JSON list of C-alpha atoms in Angstrom, two decimals:
[
{"chain": "A", "resi": 1, "resn": "UNK", "atom": "CA", "xyz": [114.39, 204.81, 100.93]},
{"chain": "A", "resi": 2, "resn": "UNK", "atom": "CA", "xyz": [111.39, 207.21, 102.70]},
{"chain": "A", "resi": 3, "resn": "UNK", "atom": "CA", "xyz": [111.08, 208.73, 99.28]},
{"chain": "A", "resi": 4, "resn": "UNK", "atom": "CA", "xyz": [110.11, 205.72, 97.65]},
{"chain": "A", "resi": 5, "resn": "UNK", "atom": "CA", "xyz": [108.02, 204.44, 100.58]},
{"chain": "A", "resi": 6, "resn": "UNK", "atom": "CA", "xyz": [105.75, 207.94, 100.25]},
{"chain": "A", "resi": 7, "resn": "UNK", "atom": "CA", "xyz": [105.19, 207.78, 96.71]},
{"chain": "A", "resi": 8, "resn": "UNK", "atom": "CA", "xyz": [104.02, 203.95, 97.11]},
{"chain": "A", "resi": 9, "resn": "UNK", "atom": "CA", "xyz": [101.78, 205.19, 99.73]},
{"chain": "A", "resi": 10, "resn": "UNK", "atom": "CA", "xyz": [100.10, 207.71, 97.56]},
{"chain": "A", "resi": 11, "resn": "UNK", "atom": "CA", "xyz": [99.88, 205.65, 94.61]},
{"chain": "A", "resi": 12, "resn": "UNK", "atom": "CA", "xyz": [98.21, 203.28, 95.90]},
{"chain": "A", "resi": 13, "resn": "UNK", "atom": "CA", "xyz": [95.38, 205.54, 97.86]},
{"chain": "A", "resi": 14, "resn": "UNK", "atom": "CA", "xyz": [95.10, 206.89, 94.40]},
{"chain": "A", "resi": 15, "resn": "UNK", "atom": "CA", "xyz": [94.70, 203.32, 92.60]},
{"chain": "A", "resi": 16, "resn": "UNK", "atom": "CA", "xyz": [92.38, 202.69, 96.17]},
{"chain": "A", "resi": 17, "resn": "UNK", "atom": "CA", "xyz": [90.32, 205.84, 95.39]},
{"chain": "A", "resi": 18, "resn": "UNK", "atom": "CA", "xyz": [89.94, 205.71, 91.51]},
{"chain": "A", "resi": 19, "resn": "UNK", "atom": "CA", "xyz": [88.73, 202.29, 91.63]},
{"chain": "A", "resi": 20, "resn": "UNK", "atom": "CA", "xyz": [86.13, 203.17, 94.38]},
{"chain": "A", "resi": 21, "resn": "UNK", "atom": "CA", "xyz": [84.72, 205.31, 91.45]},
{"chain": "A", "resi": 22, "resn": "UNK", "atom": "CA", "xyz": [85.01, 202.64, 88.82]},
{"chain": "A", "resi": 23, "resn": "UNK", "atom": "CA", "xyz": [83.77, 200.18, 91.01]},
{"chain": "A", "resi": 24, "resn": "UNK", "atom": "CA", "xyz": [80.49, 202.62, 92.17]},
{"chain": "A", "resi": 25, "resn": "UNK", "atom": "CA", "xyz": [80.25, 203.39, 88.27]},
{"chain": "A", "resi": 26, "resn": "UNK", "atom": "CA", "xyz": [79.74, 199.70, 87.30]},
{"chain": "A", "resi": 27, "resn": "UNK", "atom": "CA", "xyz": [77.77, 198.93, 90.24]},
{"chain": "A", "resi": 28, "resn": "UNK", "atom": "CA", "xyz": [75.07, 201.23, 88.80]},
{"chain": "A", "resi": 29, "resn": "UNK", "atom": "CA", "xyz": [75.39, 199.89, 84.81]},
{"chain": "A", "resi": 30, "resn": "UNK", "atom": "CA", "xyz": [77.34, 203.22, 83.46]},
{"chain": "A", "resi": 31, "resn": "UNK", "atom": "CA", "xyz": [79.89, 201.92, 80.98]},
{"chain": "A", "resi": 32, "resn": "UNK", "atom": "CA", "xyz": [83.41, 203.12, 81.90]},
{"chain": "A", "resi": 33, "resn": "UNK", "atom": "CA", "xyz": [85.47, 203.98, 78.57]},
{"chain": "A", "resi": 34, "resn": "UNK", "atom": "CA", "xyz": [88.65, 204.41, 80.37]},
{"chain": "A", "resi": 35, "resn": "UNK", "atom": "CA", "xyz": [90.20, 204.25, 83.48]},
{"chain": "A", "resi": 36, "resn": "UNK", "atom": "CA", "xyz": [93.70, 205.69, 84.21]},
{"chain": "A", "resi": 37, "resn": "UNK", "atom": "CA", "xyz": [96.21, 205.78, 86.96]},
{"chain": "A", "resi": 38, "resn": "UNK", "atom": "CA", "xyz": [98.11, 208.91, 86.79]},
{"chain": "A", "resi": 39, "resn": "UNK", "atom": "CA", "xyz": [98.42, 212.09, 84.38]},
{"chain": "A", "resi": 40, "resn": "UNK", "atom": "CA", "xyz": [100.48, 212.65, 81.35]},
{"chain": "A", "resi": 41, "resn": "UNK", "atom": "CA", "xyz": [101.62, 210.48, 78.29]},
{"chain": "A", "resi": 42, "resn": "UNK", "atom": "CA", "xyz": [100.55, 206.47, 78.49]},
{"chain": "A", "resi": 43, "resn": "UNK", "atom": "CA", "xyz": [102.98, 204.44, 79.38]},
{"chain": "A", "resi": 44, "resn": "UNK", "atom": "CA", "xyz": [101.01, 201.20, 79.63]},
{"chain": "A", "resi": 45, "resn": "UNK", "atom": "CA", "xyz": [97.59, 200.72, 78.21]},
{"chain": "A", "resi": 46, "resn": "UNK", "atom": "CA", "xyz": [95.53, 197.26, 78.25]},
{"chain": "A", "resi": 47, "resn": "UNK", "atom": "CA", "xyz": [92.39, 197.16, 75.96]},
{"chain": "A", "resi": 48, "resn": "UNK", "atom": "CA", "xyz": [89.75, 195.04, 77.85]},
{"chain": "A", "resi": 49, "resn": "UNK", "atom": "CA", "xyz": [85.78, 194.39, 76.31]},
{"chain": "A", "resi": 50, "resn": "UNK", "atom": "CA", "xyz": [84.59, 197.40, 77.55]},
{"chain": "A", "resi": 51, "resn": "UNK", "atom": "CA", "xyz": [87.23, 199.42, 79.17]},
{"chain": "A", "resi": 52, "resn": "UNK", "atom": "CA", "xyz": [90.87, 200.82, 78.77]},
{"chain": "A", "resi": 53, "resn": "UNK", "atom": "CA", "xyz": [93.11, 200.59, 81.58]},
{"chain": "A", "resi": 54, "resn": "UNK", "atom": "CA", "xyz": [95.77, 202.92, 81.26]},
{"chain": "A", "resi": 55, "resn": "UNK", "atom": "CA", "xyz": [99.03, 203.96, 83.65]},
{"chain": "A", "resi": 56, "resn": "UNK", "atom": "CA", "xyz": [100.51, 207.40, 83.07]},
{"chain": "A", "resi": 57, "resn": "UNK", "atom": "CA", "xyz": [103.61, 209.15, 83.15]},
{"chain": "A", "resi": 58, "resn": "UNK", "atom": "CA", "xyz": [102.70, 211.29, 86.07]},
{"chain": "A", "resi": 59, "resn": "UNK", "atom": "CA", "xyz": [101.12, 209.32, 89.40]},
{"chain": "A", "resi": 60, "resn": "UNK", "atom": "CA", "xyz": [99.26, 212.16, 90.76]},
{"chain": "A", "resi": 61, "resn": "UNK", "atom": "CA", "xyz": [95.86, 211.23, 89.97]},
{"chain": "A", "resi": 62, "resn": "UNK", "atom": "CA", "xyz": [93.71, 209.23, 87.80]},
{"chain": "A", "resi": 63, "resn": "UNK", "atom": "CA", "xyz": [90.62, 209.72, 85.40]},
{"chain": "A", "resi": 64, "resn": "UNK", "atom": "CA", "xyz": [87.82, 207.49, 84.78]},
{"chain": "A", "resi": 65, "resn": "UNK", "atom": "CA", "xyz": [86.31, 208.41, 80.87]},
{"chain": "A", "resi": 66, "resn": "UNK", "atom": "CA", "xyz": [82.13, 207.60, 80.92]},
{"chain": "A", "resi": 67, "resn": "UNK", "atom": "CA", "xyz": [80.71, 207.96, 77.48]},
{"chain": "A", "resi": 68, "resn": "UNK", "atom": "CA", "xyz": [78.51, 211.03, 76.13]},
{"chain": "A", "resi": 69, "resn": "UNK", "atom": "CA", "xyz": [74.97, 210.14, 75.18]},
{"chain": "A", "resi": 70, "resn": "UNK", "atom": "CA", "xyz": [72.82, 212.42, 73.37]},
{"chain": "A", "resi": 71, "resn": "UNK", "atom": "CA", "xyz": [68.96, 212.43, 75.49]},
{"chain": "A", "resi": 72, "resn": "UNK", "atom": "CA", "xyz": [65.87, 213.65, 74.45]},
{"chain": "A", "resi": 73, "resn": "UNK", "atom": "CA", "xyz": [63.90, 216.08, 76.47]},
{"chain": "A", "resi": 74, "resn": "UNK", "atom": "CA", "xyz": [60.67, 217.16, 76.23]},
{"chain": "A", "resi": 75, "resn": "UNK", "atom": "CA", "xyz": [59.53, 219.98, 78.17]},
{"chain": "A", "resi": 76, "resn": "UNK", "atom": "CA", "xyz": [56.42, 220.06, 80.01]},
{"chain": "A", "resi": 77, "resn": "UNK", "atom": "CA", "xyz": [56.26, 223.89, 79.22]},
{"chain": "A", "resi": 78, "resn": "UNK", "atom": "CA", "xyz": [56.87, 224.18, 76.05]},
{"chain": "A", "resi": 79, "resn": "UNK", "atom": "CA", "xyz": [56.03, 222.16, 72.97]},
{"chain": "A", "resi": 80, "resn": "UNK", "atom": "CA", "xyz": [59.49, 221.91, 71.19]},
{"chain": "A", "resi": 81, "resn": "UNK", "atom": "CA", "xyz": [61.61, 218.69, 72.01]},
{"chain": "A", "resi": 82, "resn": "UNK", "atom": "CA", "xyz": [65.14, 219.55, 73.32]},
{"chain": "A", "resi": 83, "resn": "UNK", "atom": "CA", "xyz": [68.35, 217.82, 72.71]},
{"chain": "A", "resi": 84, "resn": "UNK", "atom": "CA", "xyz": [70.70, 217.55, 75.75]},
{"chain": "A", "resi": 85, "resn": "UNK", "atom": "CA", "xyz": [74.33, 216.45, 75.74]},
{"chain": "A", "resi": 86, "resn": "UNK", "atom": "CA", "xyz": [74.56, 214.89, 79.35]},
{"chain": "A", "resi": 87, "resn": "UNK", "atom": "CA", "xyz": [77.95, 212.93, 80.59]},
{"chain": "A", "resi": 88, "resn": "UNK", "atom": "CA", "xyz": [77.53, 209.19, 82.50]}
]
């Protein structure tokens, strides 16, 4: 029973930690494409209005996926316009 309790506590800590990242991004109006708890193959998945929520097979971490955006950056020192790929 102590192994199950330890796994439950670690999973709870991971969920709270990843939700902190999710909440901070949303409060700053940053779009979150995917919120996953765990790694590996997807066990459960729910597609919300903006975000895909997933529970994966190995519950030892989590991930948030943000959209890639191409920004047009004009340098003050040079004439050409540069394009930078920035992940938000």
